[in-house]
Amino acid sequence: MTKKRLDPVDVVIIGAGCGGAAFAWQIKRDARHLKVLCLERGGWPDHEHMPANGMRWQRAILEDWASNPNLRLKAGQYHGSHDHPIDEDNSVFKPLMWSGVGGSTVAWAAHFPRLHPSDFRTRTLDGVGDDWPFGYFDLEPWYDLNDEIMGVAGLNGDPAYPPKSKRAMPPLPFGAVANRAARAFSDLGWHWWPVDAAINSTAHDGRAACNHCGPCLIGCIPKAKASVDLTYWPKATALGVELRTSAIARNIEIEAGRATGVTYADEHGKEYFQPAQAVIVAGNGIGTARLLLASGVESPALGRNLMFHPAAYVRGLFKEPLDGPVGPVGCSIYSHEFYETDLSRGFERGVHLQLSRENALLVQASRLSPLWGYQPQAQLREEFLHTMPILVLAEDLPEAHNRVSLTREAQRDGLPGVKLDYTMSERARKSLDFGLARAEEVLRAAGAYRTIRVSPAPLTGWHLLGTARMGTDPETSVTDARGRCHKVPNILVADGSLFPTVGAANPASTIGAVALKLAARLAEDMT
Amino acid sequence: MTPSRLGLLADLILPGDAAGLPRGSLIPEVMLALAGSASPIKGLLGERFDFAEKDLRLIEQSHPAEFRELVMSLIKPYYESGKVLEAMGWRSAPPQPLGHRIAAMDEALAAELARIAERKRIWR
């Protein structure tokens, strides 16, 4: 099949998610003369037709709006996310991701913490992992800018972080669960704070305030939740960035150690060659590794060191009624009392404790065992509207055997299949157990009469990180500090796969900040 | 299967409770899903005049995947039903456009936050 050769552009970005969107906006802002194009395999999310305004909204969480692409494929519907199957059998955590304009921010919980300064220096401070090639304070102005564009509801003054720029909106309301949990953390003398949420607590930037409907993971009809299709992309396209949807990048063409452009296919399978001076890959931990491996980019570290953030949670049961599935699921309060290393605990690095909210009734019912008969219905009676969950995220550290690799099977999108291999380390298990014990203490202090551990929690694999890591040594890293592939320097990476280590906090804020920083540097180079 | 035996199957899977949670056979969407189902479990039960929970447990053991699929196909319309949602203390209207009311932060917690903010930094 012959490929149509298109007019060249200066920069082609692959992937319109968190990293790709921030990169596109920043490079065009700094270098208006550059022709910038983004290729996105999926389509635009349709906020008017998301499931939360219909009676099948609970079913959507399990089927066509499931967070896991394999479950969405099984349900047979796409709704804007152009999914491909992922062989996840050998991974403790199942990948959760969205492949369309906005990337996984379309279906995320919008919890928006930064990493700590120590997270950039784990080798120096704690003798584990690797130091990043830059530090928190190098990234700080880009964190601030990313916060400004995304719109953050929160509260300044948190002693868990260096002082931050003024939060654009006050924190989201707490609800009964957070009020009760906050008192319990305080009774124990432990740190807690309202989360930084990329959710409007008041009308902001042309978007409405959150009305606390609950199921953030099936999209946000009022557009209160920031997703980059609503934040970065309108600004980027207004500057002149072109965004081409239903465009599946199949290969980065490389000649004599330089990328010449990208071969992509449209929705009919017709192939095009898009010449470009620089190729930016922003498909996150799975998509980026898959495309770079399929394109023959050589690096011993490519695809390796996959990190998720091992996750587990404890559910506390209360006699008194609580809120149930009301309010943003991932955004109320958190604690970093145990985030930094204390070797007396028996492991390096720490854990993030995050108050969550109840699942929808059908989701709870579908996860009971036994699934049918009197017992599960009696259990639901006891638990529904009486549960407080606390999520524990542990720091993952890079391990080469945890990886994304290609399979021999070609997929319908014209790329090789992709497989995950991931096991949890003994250190990660210790971290999780420690965090779960602390969560149980909080829940008991809050008045729980019983606690239930769910450890590990397999369907928590949103954070797909580390598979094209930054560093100085081409033997142990894929890119340099500017995101340039060591072997093909005009291919850059701009997403979570760059992370040499991942801290124990959600990565989206850092992904956006890093993408802005790298884009500004490339703009300088191309001007 | 006859309608009465479909009803029996629905009620064994979703028996409801004395506090008002309806039996599966009382939810029309459950019965529609069951009537339209091509599950092989129906075939296995179809020849029996009567069956009880213990019979379903045996079939579940011998055909776990098919049985689970059938159960899930009934659980979904059941817990989507307005009657069931209300019986569980929830509301029948979907999350949007109404949203939900949610309590603000307790005023007493503001003093706690001020105390926490005065702590020595806990980041490195």
XYZ file of C-alpha atoms in Angstrom:
651
model
C 0.000 0.000 0.000
C 1.438 3.390 -0.943
C 1.517 6.117 1.632
C 0.489 9.626 0.821
C 3.304 12.017 1.695
C 1.958 15.097 3.455
C 3.363 18.599 3.694
C 6.056 18.700 6.360
C 5.554 20.205 9.804
C 8.140 21.298 12.329
C 6.842 19.294 15.271
C 4.532 16.302 15.296
C 3.164 15.202 18.658
C 1.719 11.724 19.080
C -1.019 11.609 21.691
C -3.418 14.350 22.826
C -3.477 13.475 26.519
C -2.009 15.216 29.509
C 1.603 15.401 28.290
C 0.891 15.941 24.595
C -1.612 18.731 25.231
C 0.676 20.663 27.572
C 3.608 20.209 25.209
C 1.607 21.412 22.189
C 0.368 24.561 23.922
C 3.738 25.507 25.369
C 5.864 25.026 22.250
C 3.424 26.958 20.081
C 3.185 29.707 22.684
C 6.958 30.102 22.740
C 7.645 29.603 19.027
C 4.675 30.823 17.038
C 6.467 30.314 13.734
C 6.606 26.544 14.206
C 4.059 24.325 12.478
C 2.835 22.019 15.232
C 0.597 19.024 14.571
C -0.800 16.483 17.014
C -1.904 13.012 15.919
C -4.457 11.384 18.210
C -5.671 7.819 17.712
C -9.070 8.444 19.341
C -11.718 11.097 19.006
C -13.013 14.021 21.039
C -14.977 13.184 24.164
C -18.633 14.117 23.877
C -19.455 15.672 27.233
C -23.134 16.070 26.378
C -23.583 12.335 25.974
C -21.613 10.919 28.857
C -23.431 8.278 30.923
C -24.106 10.152 34.185
C -27.441 11.558 33.047
C -29.037 8.181 32.335
C -30.207 5.207 34.373
C -27.466 2.977 32.945
C -24.694 5.092 34.469
C -23.725 2.349 36.922
C -23.504 -0.253 34.171
C -21.299 2.110 32.171
C -18.698 1.935 34.951
C -18.483 -1.822 34.391
C -18.795 -1.888 30.608
C -18.297 0.744 27.919
C -16.874 3.369 30.300
C -14.859 0.932 32.371
C -11.446 2.336 33.209
C -9.703 -0.749 31.833
C -9.483 -0.879 28.024
C -9.876 -4.658 27.911
C -13.230 -4.348 29.709
C -14.317 -1.620 27.307
C -13.370 -3.792 24.347
C -15.315 -6.701 25.855
C -18.349 -4.420 26.092
C -17.919 -3.726 22.370
C -18.174 0.032 22.461
C -15.601 2.770 22.208
C -17.172 6.163 22.988
C -14.146 8.092 21.820
C -11.433 5.920 23.302
C -9.716 4.001 20.522
C -8.636 0.991 22.537
C -6.387 -1.912 21.779
C -6.189 -5.113 23.813
C -3.425 -5.381 26.391
C -2.086 -8.703 27.630
C -2.329 -8.021 31.365
C -2.438 -11.584 32.714
C 1.050 -11.334 34.188
C 0.514 -8.019 35.921
C -0.732 -7.596 39.482
C -2.270 -4.267 38.536
C -4.455 -3.911 35.474
C -3.848 -0.917 33.209
C -6.441 1.839 33.281
C -6.252 4.375 30.481
C -8.245 6.321 27.924
C -7.090 6.731 24.319
C -8.693 9.827 22.877
C -8.385 13.609 22.982
C -7.809 14.415 26.636
C -6.202 11.039 27.264
C -6.858 9.546 30.659
C -7.865 12.931 32.089
C -11.264 12.310 30.459
C -11.880 9.458 32.882
C -9.652 10.313 35.843
C -10.497 11.257 39.402
C -8.602 14.588 39.066
C -6.642 14.245 42.292
C -3.748 16.579 41.473
C -0.872 16.373 43.968
C 2.705 17.293 43.194
C 5.642 15.067 43.967
C 7.723 16.004 47.006
C 11.219 17.454 46.549
C 12.645 14.205 47.968
C 10.970 12.229 45.176
C 13.472 13.687 42.732
C 16.468 12.564 44.832
C 15.730 9.064 46.119
C 19.211 7.725 45.349
C 20.958 10.585 47.111
C 18.647 10.694 50.103
C 17.670 7.064 50.605
C 20.018 4.971 48.476
C 17.225 3.521 46.322
C 15.902 4.191 42.818
C 17.594 6.951 40.856
C 17.785 10.707 41.070
C 15.946 12.685 38.431
C 18.155 14.812 36.173
C 16.438 17.892 37.640
C 14.842 18.721 40.947
C 11.533 19.898 42.361
C 12.557 23.533 42.366
C 13.633 23.365 38.702
C 10.136 22.119 37.972
C 8.292 24.438 40.347
C 7.507 27.241 37.836
C 6.109 24.624 35.477
C 4.004 23.101 38.242
C 2.625 26.584 38.873
C 1.846 27.136 35.202
C 0.245 23.729 34.834
C -1.895 24.396 37.911
C -2.998 27.690 36.384
C -4.079 26.129 33.096
C -5.790 23.107 34.670
C -7.470 25.099 37.463
C -6.851 23.777 40.958
C -9.169 23.822 43.966
C -7.182 23.553 47.175
C -5.801 25.303 50.189
C -2.401 26.924 50.603
C -0.338 26.353 53.722
C 0.130 22.565 53.618
C 3.308 21.643 55.548
C 3.732 18.530 53.402
C 4.956 20.712 50.518
C 7.067 23.776 49.900
C 4.764 26.809 49.579
C 2.764 26.646 46.332
C 1.276 29.318 44.106
C -2.136 30.534 45.218
C -4.792 27.901 44.582
C -7.324 29.232 42.084
C -10.368 28.010 44.015
C -11.206 26.993 47.580
C -11.189 23.259 48.386
C -14.109 21.077 47.399
C -16.662 20.524 50.177
C -15.908 17.601 52.489
C -19.132 15.688 53.001
C -19.775 13.501 56.033
C -16.917 11.089 55.293
C -14.167 13.705 55.104
C -15.437 15.589 58.146
C -15.349 12.387 60.164
C -12.009 11.224 58.766
C -10.349 14.608 59.293
C -11.295 14.558 62.976
C -9.847 11.054 63.259
C -6.536 12.048 61.660
C -6.371 14.999 64.042
C -7.200 12.836 67.055
C -4.222 10.670 66.145
C -2.034 13.758 65.725
C -1.436 12.977 62.072
C -1.174 15.285 59.105
C -4.196 15.714 56.846
C -5.086 18.373 54.309
C -7.712 19.044 51.638
C -6.451 17.621 48.344
C -5.406 19.707 45.395
C -8.187 18.842 42.946
C -8.325 19.667 39.245
C -12.056 20.142 39.748
C -13.858 23.454 39.913
C -15.212 24.206 43.367
C -16.525 27.448 41.898
C -17.153 28.421 38.281
C -13.735 28.920 36.709
C -12.222 29.455 33.252
C -15.600 29.182 31.521
C -16.448 25.882 33.199
C -19.137 25.230 35.816
C -18.630 24.356 39.475
C -18.846 20.704 40.481
C -22.331 19.629 41.622
C -20.924 16.605 43.491
C -22.687 14.038 41.325
C -20.082 11.388 42.175
C -18.949 9.196 39.280
C -15.990 11.222 37.955
C -14.559 8.172 36.189
C -17.334 8.125 33.570
C -16.601 11.662 32.425
C -17.915 14.992 33.607
C -21.038 16.363 31.955
C -20.904 19.825 33.625
C -17.206 20.091 32.645
C -16.298 20.960 36.227
C -13.557 18.365 36.188
C -10.508 19.537 34.297
C -9.552 17.330 31.394
C -7.048 18.541 28.851
C -9.611 18.485 26.025
C -11.248 21.334 27.989
C -8.187 23.113 29.373
C -5.120 22.919 27.147
C -6.575 21.984 23.786
C -8.853 24.987 23.177
C -5.904 27.231 24.027
C -3.464 25.262 21.869
C -5.706 25.168 18.811
C -6.443 28.886 19.211
C -2.690 29.459 18.892
C -2.653 27.457 15.673
C -1.764 23.911 16.720
C -3.481 21.404 14.436
C -5.070 18.383 16.126
C -5.827 15.464 13.826
C -8.085 12.791 15.398
C -8.559 9.127 14.385
C -4.906 9.190 13.361
C -3.065 6.099 14.587
C 0.713 6.504 14.599
C 2.116 3.216 13.369
C 5.788 3.950 12.926
C 8.328 6.659 13.488
C 10.501 6.613 10.394
C 14.214 6.756 11.267
C 17.124 7.268 8.884
C 20.757 7.509 9.928
C 19.899 8.089 13.565
C 17.326 10.824 12.909
C 13.559 10.640 12.759
C 12.186 11.875 9.452
C 8.518 11.755 10.387
C 5.614 9.513 11.298
C 3.580 6.995 9.355
C -0.004 7.013 10.546
C -3.323 5.544 9.475
C -6.716 7.225 9.355
C -9.991 5.598 10.428
C -10.214 3.763 7.106
C -6.729 2.326 7.448
C -5.274 4.560 4.739
C -1.662 5.396 5.520
C 0.082 8.750 5.368
C 3.650 9.843 5.898
C 3.907 13.002 7.933
C 7.414 14.478 7.675
C 8.588 16.448 10.709
C 11.754 17.905 12.158
C 10.942 16.642 15.632
C 8.674 13.831 16.826
C 7.200 14.046 20.312
C 5.789 10.825 21.750
C 3.174 11.249 24.463
C 1.330 7.942 24.761
C 2.252 7.407 28.422
C 3.822 4.265 29.870
C 2.216 1.758 27.521
C 1.534 3.715 24.329
C 4.932 5.375 24.190
C 6.892 2.189 24.841
C 4.784 0.316 22.294
C 5.377 2.837 19.513
C 9.087 3.327 20.221
C 9.672 -0.434 20.354
C 7.656 -0.955 17.176
C 9.655 1.785 15.453
C 12.972 0.151 16.292
C 14.254 2.757 18.720
C 17.114 1.058 20.486
C 17.649 1.282 24.216
C 18.223 -1.435 26.822
C 15.870 0.445 29.156
C 13.011 0.932 26.717
C 9.830 -0.685 28.021
C 11.474 -1.641 31.308
C 11.048 -0.250 34.827
C 7.271 -0.069 34.530
C 5.888 1.519 37.697
C 2.220 1.781 38.737
C 2.113 2.843 42.407
C 1.102 -0.322 44.252
C -2.360 0.359 45.644
C -4.655 -1.160 48.230
C -7.434 0.101 50.419
C -9.278 -0.457 53.639
C -13.017 -0.053 53.945
C -14.354 0.969 57.327
C -17.957 0.111 58.214
C -19.965 2.485 60.367
C -23.287 2.170 62.167
C -24.127 5.767 61.316
C -25.143 6.711 57.773
C -22.458 8.373 55.636
C -22.587 9.983 52.193
C -22.317 6.970 49.919
C -21.243 7.657 46.348
C -21.668 11.444 46.620
C -18.952 13.905 45.701
C -15.781 13.567 43.627
C -14.583 10.046 44.228
C -10.896 10.792 44.668
C -10.906 14.320 45.980
C -11.508 15.114 49.618
C -8.598 14.861 52.071
C -5.259 13.102 52.140
C -2.385 12.508 54.563
C 1.369 12.589 54.007
C 2.177 11.814 57.615
C 4.030 8.712 56.408
C 5.243 9.891 53.004
C 8.918 10.424 53.803
C 11.417 7.698 54.670
C 11.591 6.421 58.248
C 13.776 3.314 58.257
C 12.319 2.175 61.581
C 9.290 1.080 59.530
C 11.437 -1.487 57.730
C 11.384 0.002 54.232
C 12.633 3.007 52.313
C 10.312 5.744 51.069
C 6.684 6.048 52.099
C 2.966 5.943 51.506
C 0.178 8.303 50.531
C -3.151 7.903 52.348
C -6.184 9.228 50.530
C -9.764 9.263 51.654
C -11.987 7.906 48.918
C -15.759 7.514 48.592
C -18.118 4.602 48.166
C -18.607 2.907 44.835
C -21.969 2.975 43.099
C -24.411 0.332 44.346
C -24.165 -1.864 41.253
C -20.365 -1.738 41.321
C -20.385 -2.856 44.935
C -22.877 -5.617 44.163
C -20.800 -6.877 41.242
C -17.702 -7.307 43.441
C -19.254 -9.392 46.214
C -18.442 -13.013 46.801
C -20.679 -14.935 46.781
C -22.375 -12.940 44.084
C -25.944 -14.150 44.507
C -28.460 -15.244 47.113
C -29.320 -13.818 50.539
C -25.794 -13.251 51.813
C -24.592 -10.605 49.321
C -27.840 -8.676 49.560
C -27.587 -8.653 53.362
C -23.971 -7.509 53.048
C -24.974 -4.661 50.754
C -27.638 -3.641 53.276
C -24.940 -3.431 55.924
C -22.356 -1.629 53.832
C -24.108 0.698 51.389
C -24.164 4.283 52.689
C -22.188 3.142 55.742
C -18.692 2.769 54.311
C -15.559 4.911 54.375
C -12.680 3.739 52.146
C -9.082 4.861 52.542
C -6.760 4.273 49.610
C -3.085 3.537 50.221
C -0.577 4.299 47.472
C 2.967 3.049 47.972
C 6.031 4.291 46.197
C 7.068 2.026 43.365
C 10.750 1.792 42.562
C 12.228 0.944 39.163
C 12.847 -2.755 38.526
C 13.937 -3.833 35.061
C 11.836 -7.017 35.067
C 8.639 -4.984 35.337
C 8.056 -4.108 31.747
C 6.007 -3.408 28.666
C 6.936 -5.558 25.674
C 5.601 -6.352 22.239
C 3.878 -9.592 21.338
C 4.150 -11.397 18.005
C 0.496 -10.760 17.343
C -0.423 -7.822 15.092
C -3.389 -5.836 16.322
C -6.203 -4.259 14.328
C -4.617 -0.844 14.720
C -1.634 -1.988 12.645
C 0.783 -2.145 15.572
C 2.168 -5.166 17.386
C 0.304 -6.327 20.466
C 1.512 -5.275 23.868
C 2.105 -7.240 27.072
C 2.693 -6.236 30.682
C 4.849 -8.097 33.168
C 4.660 -6.676 36.663
C 5.214 -8.129 40.102
C 5.239 -6.247 43.372
C 8.492 -6.129 45.292
C 8.816 -7.185 48.907
C 9.533 -3.544 49.771
C 6.309 -2.444 48.089
C 4.336 -5.104 49.989
C 5.811 -3.937 53.270
C 4.919 -0.352 52.369
C 1.353 -1.291 51.549
C 0.951 -3.347 54.723
C 2.287 -0.457 56.763
C -0.099 1.974 55.060
C -3.060 -0.364 55.470
C -2.374 -0.669 59.193
C -2.326 3.129 59.486
C -5.558 3.379 57.487
C -7.160 0.889 59.863
C -6.059 3.031 62.817
C -7.711 6.073 61.273
C -10.907 4.215 60.510
C -11.129 2.862 64.058
C -10.459 6.348 65.430
C -13.288 7.566 63.208
C -15.648 5.017 64.752
C -15.588 2.113 62.336
C -16.887 -1.083 63.960
C -15.193 -3.230 61.335
C -12.535 -2.802 58.657
C -11.992 -4.799 55.484
C -8.701 -4.872 53.577
C -8.580 -5.071 49.807
C -4.905 -5.675 49.078
C -3.652 -5.358 46.466
C -6.394 -3.574 44.526
C -5.896 -4.751 40.930
C -8.103 -2.218 39.153
C -6.014 0.788 40.149
C -3.440 0.870 37.351
C -3.935 4.449 36.179
C -0.325 5.449 36.744
C 1.655 3.978 33.861
C 5.154 5.237 34.387
C 8.867 4.762 33.842
C 9.127 2.819 30.574
C 11.174 5.462 28.701
C 12.995 6.934 31.656
C 15.179 10.022 31.693
C 18.812 9.825 32.719
C 22.367 10.429 31.690
C 23.506 6.862 30.967
C 22.210 5.374 27.683
C 22.597 1.908 29.195
C 20.073 2.606 31.946
C 17.876 5.346 30.495
C 16.058 5.986 27.230
C 16.191 9.785 27.073
C 18.307 12.616 28.365
C 17.092 15.314 30.744
C 15.434 17.121 27.849
C 13.365 14.073 26.903
C 15.472 13.359 23.782
C 16.043 9.692 22.995
C 19.749 8.988 23.383
C 19.926 7.103 20.090
C 17.532 9.293 18.076
C 17.770 12.800 19.519
C 14.966 14.361 17.491
C 12.486 11.919 19.050
C 11.349 13.312 22.393
C 9.145 11.756 25.035
C 6.693 13.961 26.956
C 4.683 11.838 29.364
C 4.855 9.659 32.469
C 7.093 7.106 30.847
C 9.943 9.583 31.433
C 9.778 9.280 35.225
C 12.952 7.730 36.694
C 11.057 7.278 39.980
C 7.465 8.023 40.838
C 7.062 9.029 44.479
C 3.849 7.811 46.065
C 1.506 10.463 44.716
C -0.604 10.692 41.572
C 1.478 11.738 38.561
C -0.686 13.931 36.299
C 0.455 17.210 37.806
C 4.089 16.217 37.276
C 3.454 14.884 33.759
C 2.002 18.228 32.713
C 4.763 20.229 34.381
C 7.523 18.132 32.806
C 5.908 18.409 29.367
C 5.769 22.206 29.688
C 9.416 22.347 30.725
C 10.601 20.136 27.864
C 8.494 22.026 25.315
C 9.969 25.361 26.388
C 13.465 23.981 25.910
C 12.688 22.538 22.483
C 11.138 25.849 21.442
C 14.428 27.551 22.341
C 16.350 24.996 20.304
C 14.102 25.429 17.265
C 14.092 29.232 17.314
C -38.325 -22.352 30.784
C -41.802 -21.384 31.828
C -42.432 -17.915 33.245
C -42.932 -19.336 36.733
C -39.594 -21.115 36.663
C -37.861 -18.001 35.296
C -39.365 -16.151 38.238
C -38.100 -18.797 40.633
C -34.603 -18.511 39.168
C -34.662 -14.698 39.464
C -35.788 -14.927 43.087
C -33.128 -17.439 44.046
C -30.436 -15.200 42.605
C -31.921 -11.945 43.936
C -34.139 -12.869 46.908
C -34.649 -9.339 48.279
C -35.299 -8.796 51.966
C -37.974 -8.110 54.518
C -36.955 -4.444 54.738
C -38.329 -3.728 51.289
C -35.682 -4.828 48.829
C -37.799 -6.452 46.095
C -37.359 -9.979 44.795
C -35.768 -10.257 41.371
C -39.002 -11.430 39.742
C -40.670 -8.147 40.708
C -38.297 -6.091 38.580
C -39.545 -6.151 34.962
C -36.091 -5.407 33.516
C -34.661 -8.441 35.310
C -37.366 -10.674 33.908
C -36.862 -9.238 30.424
C -33.125 -9.903 30.665
C -33.752 -13.430 31.890
C -36.359 -14.197 29.250
C -34.067 -12.925 26.507
C -30.972 -14.656 27.814
C -29.408 -17.447 25.783
C -27.494 -18.685 28.821
C -26.821 -22.430 28.830
C -27.727 -22.378 32.527
C -31.358 -21.986 31.526
C -31.051 -25.115 29.440
C -29.601 -27.041 32.353
C -32.516 -26.015 34.549
C -35.117 -26.222 31.837
C -35.930 -29.882 32.177
C -36.494 -29.730 35.919
C -39.948 -29.342 37.367
C -38.541 -27.581 40.382
C -35.161 -26.446 41.702
C -33.754 -24.842 44.801
C -30.673 -22.908 45.893
C -28.632 -26.071 46.374
C -29.288 -27.035 42.744
C -27.999 -23.674 41.576
C -24.886 -24.074 43.729
C -24.130 -27.373 42.007
C -24.576 -25.844 38.580
C -22.407 -22.888 39.618
C -19.656 -25.340 40.554
C -19.870 -27.232 37.281
C -20.281 -24.175 35.018
C -18.716 -21.250 36.908
C -18.124 -18.867 33.987
C -21.543 -19.356 32.419
C -23.253 -19.095 35.769
C -21.433 -15.895 36.676
C -22.326 -14.386 33.325
C -25.996 -15.157 33.874
C -25.930 -13.715 37.399
C -24.205 -10.543 36.211
C -26.786 -10.131 33.450
C -29.489 -10.029 36.146
C -27.630 -8.010 38.745
C -27.150 -5.129 36.320
C -30.822 -4.386 35.567
C -31.746 -5.175 39.174
C -29.472 -2.567 40.778
C -30.261 -0.048 38.049
C -33.935 -0.250 38.914
C -35.398 2.783 40.638
C -37.330 0.533 43.051
C -34.162 -1.186 44.178
C -32.130 2.012 44.446
C -34.809 3.595 46.603
C -35.178 0.481 48.735
C -31.445 0.753 49.444
C -31.820 4.343 50.590
C -30.571 5.907 47.384
C -32.493 7.899 44.812
C -33.776 6.702 41.476
C -32.635 9.774 39.489
C -29.223 9.506 37.811
C -26.285 11.628 39.035
C -26.861 14.369 36.477
C -28.223 16.916 36.021
C -29.259 17.174 39.674
C -25.935 16.387 41.310
C -25.986 15.984 45.078
C -25.848 18.179 48.132
C -22.736 17.628 50.189
C -21.737 18.957 53.585
C -19.146 21.722 53.785
C -16.063 21.297 55.941
C -17.015 21.431 59.631
C -16.149 24.815 61.034
C -14.226 23.248 63.910
C -11.815 21.708 61.420
C -10.542 25.144 60.396
C -8.755 25.367 63.736
C -7.281 21.917 63.125
C -5.979 23.029 59.744
C -4.391 26.088 61.309
C -2.687 23.849 63.856
C -1.421 21.505 61.133
C -0.181 24.438 59.057
C 1.954 25.504 62.007
C 3.737 22.176 62.101
C 7.351 22.020 61.066
C 7.548 21.101 57.401
C 7.195 17.374 56.763
C 8.746 17.338 53.296
C 12.411 16.756 52.562
